[in-house]
Short mmCIF file of C-alpha atoms in Angstrom, two decimals:
data_model
loop_
_atom_site.label_atom_id
_atom_site.label_comp_id
_atom_site.label_asym_id
_atom_site.label_seq_id
_atom_site.Cartn_x
_atom_site.Cartn_y
_atom_site.Cartn_z
CA MET A 196 103.38 108.18 126.66
CA LEU A 197 104.68 104.89 125.75
CA GLY A 198 106.24 104.56 122.39
CA GLY A 199 107.77 107.17 120.28
CA GLY A 200 106.29 105.85 116.76
CA TYR A 201 103.74 107.50 114.49
CA ALA A 202 100.98 107.49 117.12
CA GLY A 203 103.25 108.04 120.42
CA LEU A 204 104.94 111.16 118.77
CA MET A 205 101.76 112.83 117.33
CA VAL A 206 99.85 112.39 120.85
CA THR A 207 102.84 113.87 122.74
CA ARG A 208 103.05 117.09 120.58
CA LYS A 209 99.19 117.32 120.78
CA LEU A 210 99.29 117.20 124.66
CA GLU A 211 102.40 119.48 124.82
CA GLU A 212 99.81 122.00 122.97
CA ARG A 213 96.52 121.14 125.03
CA LEU A 214 97.79 120.40 128.53
CA PRO A 215 98.58 123.40 131.34
CA PRO A 216 102.19 123.92 132.01
CA GLY A 217 102.22 122.04 135.36
CA ASP A 218 101.44 118.83 133.87
CA ASP A 219 104.21 116.31 133.44
CA ILE A 220 104.69 114.56 130.21
CA VAL A 221 106.62 111.47 130.15
CA LEU A 222 107.68 109.95 126.41
CA VAL A 223 109.36 106.62 126.84
CA ASP A 224 110.78 104.85 123.78
CA GLU A 225 113.29 101.99 123.73
CA THR A 226 115.65 103.69 121.04
CA GLY A 227 115.13 107.62 122.05
CA ASP A 228 114.53 107.56 118.09
CA HIS A 229 111.53 108.42 115.82
CA LEU A 230 111.68 106.17 112.61
CA VAL A 231 109.81 106.97 109.86
CA GLN A 232 108.70 103.67 109.40
CA HIS A 233 106.96 103.93 105.81
CA GLU A 234 110.51 104.37 104.31
CA LEU A 235 111.90 101.88 106.22
CA HIS A 236 112.12 99.61 103.13
CA ARG A 237 114.40 101.95 101.33
CA THR A 238 117.36 100.99 103.17
CA ILE A 239 117.85 97.63 101.84
CA ARG A 240 118.85 99.38 98.87
CA TYR A 241 120.21 102.72 100.29
CA PRO A 242 121.88 101.88 103.45
CA GLY A 243 122.67 105.77 103.97
CA PHE A 244 119.30 106.44 103.80
CA ALA A 245 118.59 105.36 107.63
CA ASP A 246 120.13 108.69 108.80
CA ASP A 247 117.36 110.62 107.26
CA ILE A 248 114.52 108.72 108.39
CA THR A 249 116.03 108.87 111.91
CA VAL A 250 115.43 111.81 114.43
CA PRO A 251 116.29 112.04 117.94
CA LEU A 252 112.85 112.27 119.88
CA ASP A 253 114.47 115.09 122.03
CA GLU A 254 114.41 117.20 118.70
CA LEU A 255 110.66 116.61 118.20
CA VAL A 256 109.21 117.48 121.34
CA THR A 257 109.14 121.00 123.18
CA ARG A 258 108.25 120.11 126.93
CA ALA A 259 107.95 116.04 127.08
CA THR A 260 110.81 114.41 128.98
CA VAL A 261 112.10 111.45 126.59
CA ARG A 262 113.27 108.52 128.88
CA GLU A 263 115.25 105.67 127.08
CA ALA A 264 113.66 102.65 128.33
CA THR A 265 112.13 99.27 127.42
CA VAL A 266 108.65 98.66 128.72
CA THR A 267 108.48 95.23 129.97
CA ASP A 268 104.84 95.16 131.56
CA LEU A 269 102.05 97.52 132.28
CA ASP A 270 98.86 97.66 134.41
CA PRO A 271 96.37 99.70 132.66
CA ASP A 272 94.03 99.82 135.59
CA ALA A 273 96.41 100.79 138.04
CA GLY A 274 98.42 103.24 136.03
CA THR A 275 101.86 101.45 136.30
CA VAL A 276 104.34 100.87 133.87
CA ALA A 277 107.85 98.40 134.53
CA LEU A 278 110.97 98.76 132.54
CA ALA A 279 113.79 96.70 131.62
CA ASP A 280 115.96 98.73 133.61
CA ASP A 281 114.01 97.91 136.71
CA GLY A 282 112.57 101.00 136.81
CA THR A 283 108.83 101.91 137.33
CA LEU A 284 106.28 104.67 136.36
CA ASP A 285 103.34 105.65 137.73
CA TYR A 286 100.68 107.58 135.48
CA ASP A 287 97.28 109.58 135.86
CA ALA A 288 96.70 109.17 132.34
CA GLY A 289 98.42 107.06 129.91
CA VAL A 290 98.61 106.14 126.02
CA VAL A 291 99.93 102.64 125.05
CA ALA A 292 101.67 103.41 121.61
CA LEU A 293 104.31 100.41 121.33
CA GLY A 294 103.54 99.64 117.96
CA SER A 295 103.31 95.85 116.93
CA GLN A 296 105.55 92.95 116.21
CA THR A 297 105.53 90.60 113.48
CA ALA A 298 103.43 87.63 113.67
CA ASP A 299 105.08 84.03 112.89
CA TYR A 300 101.56 82.47 113.93
CA GLY A 301 103.60 79.68 115.44
CA ILE A 302 104.76 78.35 112.23
CA PRO A 303 107.95 76.35 113.08
CA GLY A 304 111.23 77.53 111.63
CA VAL A 305 110.17 81.37 111.25
CA ALA A 306 112.04 82.65 114.16
CA GLU A 307 115.27 80.79 113.38
CA HIS A 308 115.13 81.27 109.59
CA ALA A 309 113.67 84.54 108.42
CA THR A 310 114.22 88.48 109.08
CA PRO A 311 111.00 90.51 109.68
CA LEU A 312 111.33 94.31 108.44
CA LYS A 313 110.40 96.59 111.81
CA ARG A 314 113.64 98.18 112.83
CA LEU A 315 116.97 99.47 111.12
CA ASP A 316 118.91 96.36 111.96
CA HIS A 317 116.25 94.21 110.25
CA ALA A 318 116.83 96.04 106.75
CA ALA A 319 120.94 96.02 107.50
CA GLU A 320 120.73 92.26 108.34
CA LEU A 321 118.55 91.79 104.98
CA ARG A 322 120.80 93.62 103.11
CA ARG A 323 123.85 91.69 104.30
CA ASP A 324 121.86 88.40 103.55
CA PHE A 325 121.42 89.41 99.82
CA PHE A 326 125.19 90.20 99.36
CA ASP A 327 126.18 87.46 101.57
CA ALA A 328 123.86 84.82 99.59
CA VAL A 329 123.68 86.21 96.11
CA ASP A 330 126.47 85.96 93.71
CA PRO A 331 127.04 86.05 90.01
CA ASP A 332 125.57 82.51 89.77
CA GLY A 333 122.00 83.90 91.15
CA GLY A 334 119.87 83.35 93.84
CA THR A 335 116.36 83.46 95.24
CA VAL A 336 115.12 86.10 97.50
CA VAL A 337 111.75 85.13 99.02
CA VAL A 338 109.29 87.64 100.98
CA VAL A 339 106.47 86.34 102.94
CA GLY A 340 103.27 88.31 103.53
CA ALA A 341 101.91 90.79 100.35
CA GLY A 342 100.55 93.38 102.56
CA LEU A 343 101.86 96.87 102.30
CA SER A 344 105.33 96.15 103.77
CA GLY A 345 105.90 93.10 101.99
CA VAL A 346 105.21 94.68 98.53
CA GLN A 347 107.58 97.40 98.99
CA THR A 348 110.13 94.74 100.50
CA ALA A 349 109.74 92.96 97.16
CA GLY A 350 109.94 95.66 95.22
CA GLU A 351 113.35 96.92 96.97
CA PHE A 352 115.07 93.69 96.28
CA ALA A 353 114.04 93.57 92.65
CA GLU A 354 115.19 97.01 92.38
CA LEU A 355 118.64 96.06 94.24
CA ALA A 356 119.11 93.02 91.90
CA ASP A 357 119.01 95.48 89.20
CA HIS A 358 121.23 97.91 90.29
CA GLU A 359 123.79 95.34 91.05
CA GLY A 360 123.40 93.91 87.20
CA LEU A 361 121.81 90.31 88.51
CA ALA A 362 118.20 91.09 87.31
CA ASP A 363 118.36 87.88 85.19
CA ASP A 364 120.18 85.77 87.87
CA VAL A 365 118.23 86.79 91.00
CA GLU A 366 114.46 85.76 91.27
CA VAL A 367 112.54 87.54 93.69
CA VAL A 368 109.25 85.81 94.99
CA LEU A 369 106.31 87.13 96.89
CA VAL A 370 104.43 84.77 98.90
CA GLU A 371 100.94 85.26 100.40
CA ARG A 372 98.38 83.30 101.92
CA ALA A 373 95.46 85.11 100.39
CA GLU A 374 94.39 84.79 96.85
CA THR A 375 96.11 88.30 95.82
CA VAL A 376 98.71 90.76 96.86
CA ALA A 377 97.55 93.66 98.83
CA PRO A 378 94.65 91.64 100.08
CA SER A 379 93.04 94.21 102.71
CA PHE A 380 92.62 96.98 99.76
CA PRO A 381 90.21 97.92 96.80
CA GLU A 382 89.98 95.50 93.76
CA ASN A 383 91.58 98.28 91.20
CA PHE A 384 94.29 98.94 93.93
CA ARG A 385 95.26 95.56 94.22
CA ALA A 386 95.36 94.98 90.36
CA THR A 387 97.51 97.88 89.87
CA THR A 388 100.07 96.85 92.43
CA ARG A 389 100.11 93.25 91.12
CA ASN A 390 100.97 94.94 87.67
CA ALA A 391 103.56 97.04 89.44
CA LEU A 392 105.27 93.92 90.78
CA ARG A 393 104.72 91.82 87.74
CA ASP A 394 106.71 94.74 85.50
CA LEU A 395 109.76 94.62 87.90
CA GLY A 396 109.86 90.74 87.61
CA VAL A 397 108.76 89.71 90.78
CA ARG A 398 107.47 85.98 91.24
CA LEU A 399 103.90 85.80 92.58
CA GLU A 400 102.86 82.80 94.73
CA THR A 401 99.27 83.77 96.17
CA GLY A 402 97.02 81.37 97.67
CA THR A 403 100.06 80.00 99.32
CA GLU A 404 99.86 78.81 103.13
CA VAL A 405 103.20 78.64 104.71
CA THR A 406 103.60 75.73 106.92
CA GLU A 407 106.96 75.66 107.88
CA VAL A 408 110.39 77.44 106.96
CA THR A 409 113.79 75.80 106.80
CA ALA A 410 117.51 76.88 106.48
CA ASP A 411 116.88 76.90 102.68
CA ALA A 412 113.30 76.31 101.81
CA VAL A 413 109.64 77.83 102.80
CA VAL A 414 107.43 74.96 102.70
CA ALA A 415 103.92 75.62 101.66
CA ASP A 416 100.76 73.61 101.34
CA ASP A 417 101.39 72.81 97.59
CA GLY A 418 105.37 72.40 97.51
CA GLU A 419 108.68 73.99 98.57
CA ILE A 420 110.07 77.35 97.63
CA PRO A 421 113.71 77.60 97.98
CA HIS A 422 115.49 80.73 99.67
CA ASP A 423 118.64 82.24 99.71
CA VAL A 424 117.36 85.31 101.54
CA LEU A 425 114.20 85.23 103.71
CA ALA A 426 112.10 88.22 104.62
CA TRP A 427 109.18 87.82 106.82
CA THR A 428 106.14 90.45 106.60
CA GLY A 429 103.56 88.16 107.33
CA GLY A 430 101.10 89.95 109.49
CA VAL A 431 101.04 91.63 113.04
CA ARG A 432 100.74 91.11 116.63
CA GLY A 433 100.97 93.07 119.67
CA PRO A 434 103.77 94.37 121.63
CA ASP A 435 105.70 91.89 124.22
CA ALA A 436 104.29 94.35 127.12
CA LEU A 437 100.95 93.55 126.10
CA ASP A 438 101.50 89.62 125.85
CA GLY A 439 101.82 89.66 122.24
CA GLU A 440 98.06 90.77 122.02
CA ARG A 441 96.67 93.45 119.84
CA GLN A 442 94.32 95.21 122.48
CA ASP A 443 90.59 95.11 121.14
CA VAL A 444 89.35 98.89 121.67
CA ARG A 445 86.16 100.73 120.39
CA ALA A 446 85.77 104.35 119.11
CA ASP A 447 86.78 105.91 122.35
CA LEU A 448 90.32 103.98 122.13
CA ARG A 449 90.15 103.55 125.69
CA LEU A 450 91.68 100.15 127.45
CA SER A 451 90.69 101.19 131.06
CA GLU A 452 89.63 104.45 133.19
CA ARG A 453 93.06 106.06 132.78
CA THR A 454 94.87 104.34 129.78
CA PHE A 455 94.26 104.49 125.93
CA VAL A 456 95.67 102.98 123.12
CA ALA A 457 97.14 104.50 119.86
CA GLY A 458 98.53 102.96 116.65
CA ASP A 459 99.21 99.21 115.88
CA ALA A 460 99.15 98.30 119.45
CA ALA A 461 95.34 98.27 119.09
CA ASP A 462 92.82 96.46 117.14
CA VAL A 463 90.27 99.25 116.51
CA VAL A 464 86.46 99.17 115.59
CA ASP A 465 85.66 102.87 114.98
CA ALA A 466 82.56 104.81 115.60
CA ASP A 467 81.20 103.52 112.12
CA GLY A 468 81.65 99.76 113.04
CA GLU A 469 84.43 99.25 110.58
CA ARG A 470 87.75 97.65 111.65
CA VAL A 471 90.79 99.93 111.13
CA PRO A 472 93.67 98.54 109.54
CA ALA A 473 97.25 98.69 111.16
CA SER A 474 99.00 101.51 109.29
CA ALA A 475 100.91 104.86 109.89
CA GLN A 476 98.08 106.69 108.22
CA ALA A 477 95.49 105.35 110.96
CA ALA A 478 97.82 105.71 113.66
CA VAL A 479 98.37 109.79 112.58
CA ARG A 480 94.60 110.32 112.16
CA ALA A 481 93.75 108.79 115.40
CA SER A 482 96.01 110.72 117.61
CA PRO A 483 94.43 113.84 117.81
CA ALA A 484 90.88 111.91 119.20
CA VAL A 485 93.60 110.13 121.76
CA ALA A 486 94.93 113.35 122.92
CA ARG A 487 91.47 114.88 123.55
CA ASN A 488 90.22 112.19 125.44
CA VAL A 489 93.53 112.19 127.79
CA GLU A 490 92.91 115.66 128.12
CA ARG A 491 89.25 115.06 129.48
CA VAL A 492 90.23 112.34 131.75
CA LEU A 493 93.02 114.46 133.56
CA ASP A 494 90.68 117.57 133.68
CA ALA A 495 87.98 114.93 135.43
CA ALA A 496 90.78 113.72 137.96
CA ARG A 497 91.58 117.66 138.90
CA ALA A 498 87.99 118.25 139.62
CA ASP A 499 87.46 115.27 141.28
CA ASP A 500 84.72 114.00 138.91
CA SER A 501 83.74 111.57 137.00
CA VAL A 502 84.83 111.58 133.37
CA GLY A 503 81.86 112.42 131.03
CA HIS A 504 81.82 112.40 126.88
CA LEU A 505 84.72 110.92 125.68
CA GLU A 506 85.31 111.34 121.67
CA LYS A 507 84.41 108.51 119.20
CA TRP A 508 86.70 108.50 116.30
CA ALA A 509 85.77 107.25 112.80
CA PHE A 510 88.77 106.52 110.39
CA GLU A 511 88.50 108.64 107.16
CA THR A 512 91.14 108.25 104.49
CA PRO A 513 91.33 109.97 101.15
CA GLY A 514 93.35 107.09 99.65
CA TRP A 515 96.30 104.86 99.81
CA LEU A 516 100.05 104.79 98.61
CA ILE A 517 102.58 102.36 98.26
CA SER A 518 105.97 102.20 96.66
CA VAL A 519 106.95 99.49 94.38
CA GLY A 520 110.73 99.62 93.86
CA ASP A 521 111.04 103.10 91.83
CA ASP A 522 107.34 102.82 90.84
CA ALA A 523 104.85 103.74 92.95
CA VAL A 524 100.72 103.07 93.16
CA ALA A 525 98.58 105.78 94.57
CA GLN A 526 94.79 105.47 95.20
CA LEU A 527 92.79 108.75 95.99
CA GLY A 528 88.90 108.43 96.25
CA PRO A 529 87.99 106.01 93.20
CA GLU A 530 90.81 106.57 91.05
CA VAL A 531 94.07 104.37 91.17
CA PHE A 532 96.98 105.21 89.25
CA ARG A 533 100.95 104.52 88.99
CA GLY A 534 104.20 105.88 87.76
CA THR A 535 105.40 109.80 87.88
CA ALA A 536 102.26 111.17 89.36
CA ALA A 537 101.93 108.23 92.19
CA ASN A 538 105.56 108.59 92.99
CA VAL A 539 105.12 112.56 93.22
CA ILE A 540 102.29 112.26 95.46
CA LYS A 541 104.23 109.50 97.61
CA THR A 542 107.16 111.75 98.17
CA SER A 543 105.26 114.89 98.92
CA VAL A 544 103.69 112.86 101.44
CA GLY A 545 107.41 111.85 103.18
CA LEU A 546 108.38 115.54 102.57
CA THR A 547 105.21 117.26 104.41
CA TYR A 548 105.88 114.44 107.37
CA LEU A 549 109.56 114.96 107.34
CA ALA A 550 109.48 118.82 107.05
CA GLU A 551 106.97 118.66 109.92
CA HIS A 552 108.76 116.34 112.46
CA GLY A 553 112.08 116.33 111.33
CA SER A 554 114.06 118.67 109.22
CA LEU A 555 113.77 120.34 105.77
CA ARG A 556 117.32 119.10 105.21
CA ASP A 557 115.97 115.47 105.95
CA ALA A 558 113.26 115.88 103.72
CA ILE A 559 114.70 117.30 100.81
CA ARG A 560 117.37 113.97 100.92
CA VAL A 561 114.37 111.79 100.84
CA VAL A 562 113.00 113.91 97.84
CA ARG A 563 116.31 113.40 95.94
CA GLU A 564 116.58 109.63 96.65
CA GLU A 565 112.94 108.94 95.52
CA LEU A 566 112.64 111.46 92.41
CA GLY A 567 116.33 111.97 91.42
CA ASP A 568 117.90 115.46 91.33
CA ASP A 569 116.53 116.05 87.98
CA ARG A 570 112.95 116.29 89.39
CA VAL A 571 113.64 118.40 92.58
CA LEU A 572 112.94 122.11 92.62
CA PRO A 573 116.03 124.14 91.49
CA GLU A 574 115.81 126.51 94.50
CA LEU A 575 115.92 123.44 96.79
CA ARG A 576 118.03 120.91 94.86
CA ASP A 577 121.06 123.83 94.76
CA ARG A 578 120.93 124.78 98.42
CA GLU A 579 123.15 123.49 100.76
CA PHE A 580 122.39 122.04 104.20
#
């Protein structure tokens, strides 16, 4: 198992349940920790929150061996993995769940002057940049890319400025190449998200193609946008171990005879012929099918037989959730709403995930941060952890 994010952890736990005791399961991850990625943006405003959304993988698995190492290369056909420490691994069945990297599309200056938001140190750097660059005379924070990550990042900066008493002096600008924010989502979800951002005072620059980034400006096709802080969330590419490519796979999620891909490392067309969005929700929902297909490959190898039918996966979602500062937008079926109800739903999802994969203590801390003590159940609020 390569990668300890949503997909890697979920597939590992499924395999621990399904595979016979004699099968070895190795989980390789470069940090050795599981990061609750969908809450990462919160640490821009609340740096102490980092401890609550980071859980050692050793605490989350029961029989798998966790190896802390960086995957530098792999051969899906041969079943071999090269690691940065000059180590190698061979496998009978493997899953590539290395996630994605932020894409810069070859735009000059992005790597030198912009900070992505994929790791805890990225969030810490963005927070430092804010306090280093923004002063009582004001400043401009620019976030490029208005997908889910970009919307949430812009929302956090707007709330941070307000918390520091700088709301009237700091401008937060969200730049998007498409004509709308959250362009991959239904119109009613996009419209509600737009309204939430505008209510926070975020300036929206949609339909704006970035052509270059300099130390103090984002150069676009229709002019320049000055920046004091620059966050780049404009798209995804594959992991370096796969040469930056997101692997094209069909509904069985198979990359080769013995290798499968899960999570953002894959560009999946599912059993319904639909392209699956790169999201935590999709990674989690695909994991059971990946685990069952791995089991079938191993069963066939033990029987010295060919692999028969592999399960084909179709992505189904009950809806979407997004944080916009202290606000939230939720879509359940055709209905879209925001405010307290949306926040409660989003926080409940986080509570369930952390309680299952982290600890009750961490889950309650998340609720306290997102909802405030006055909305936490009294029997949980007053409990000592």
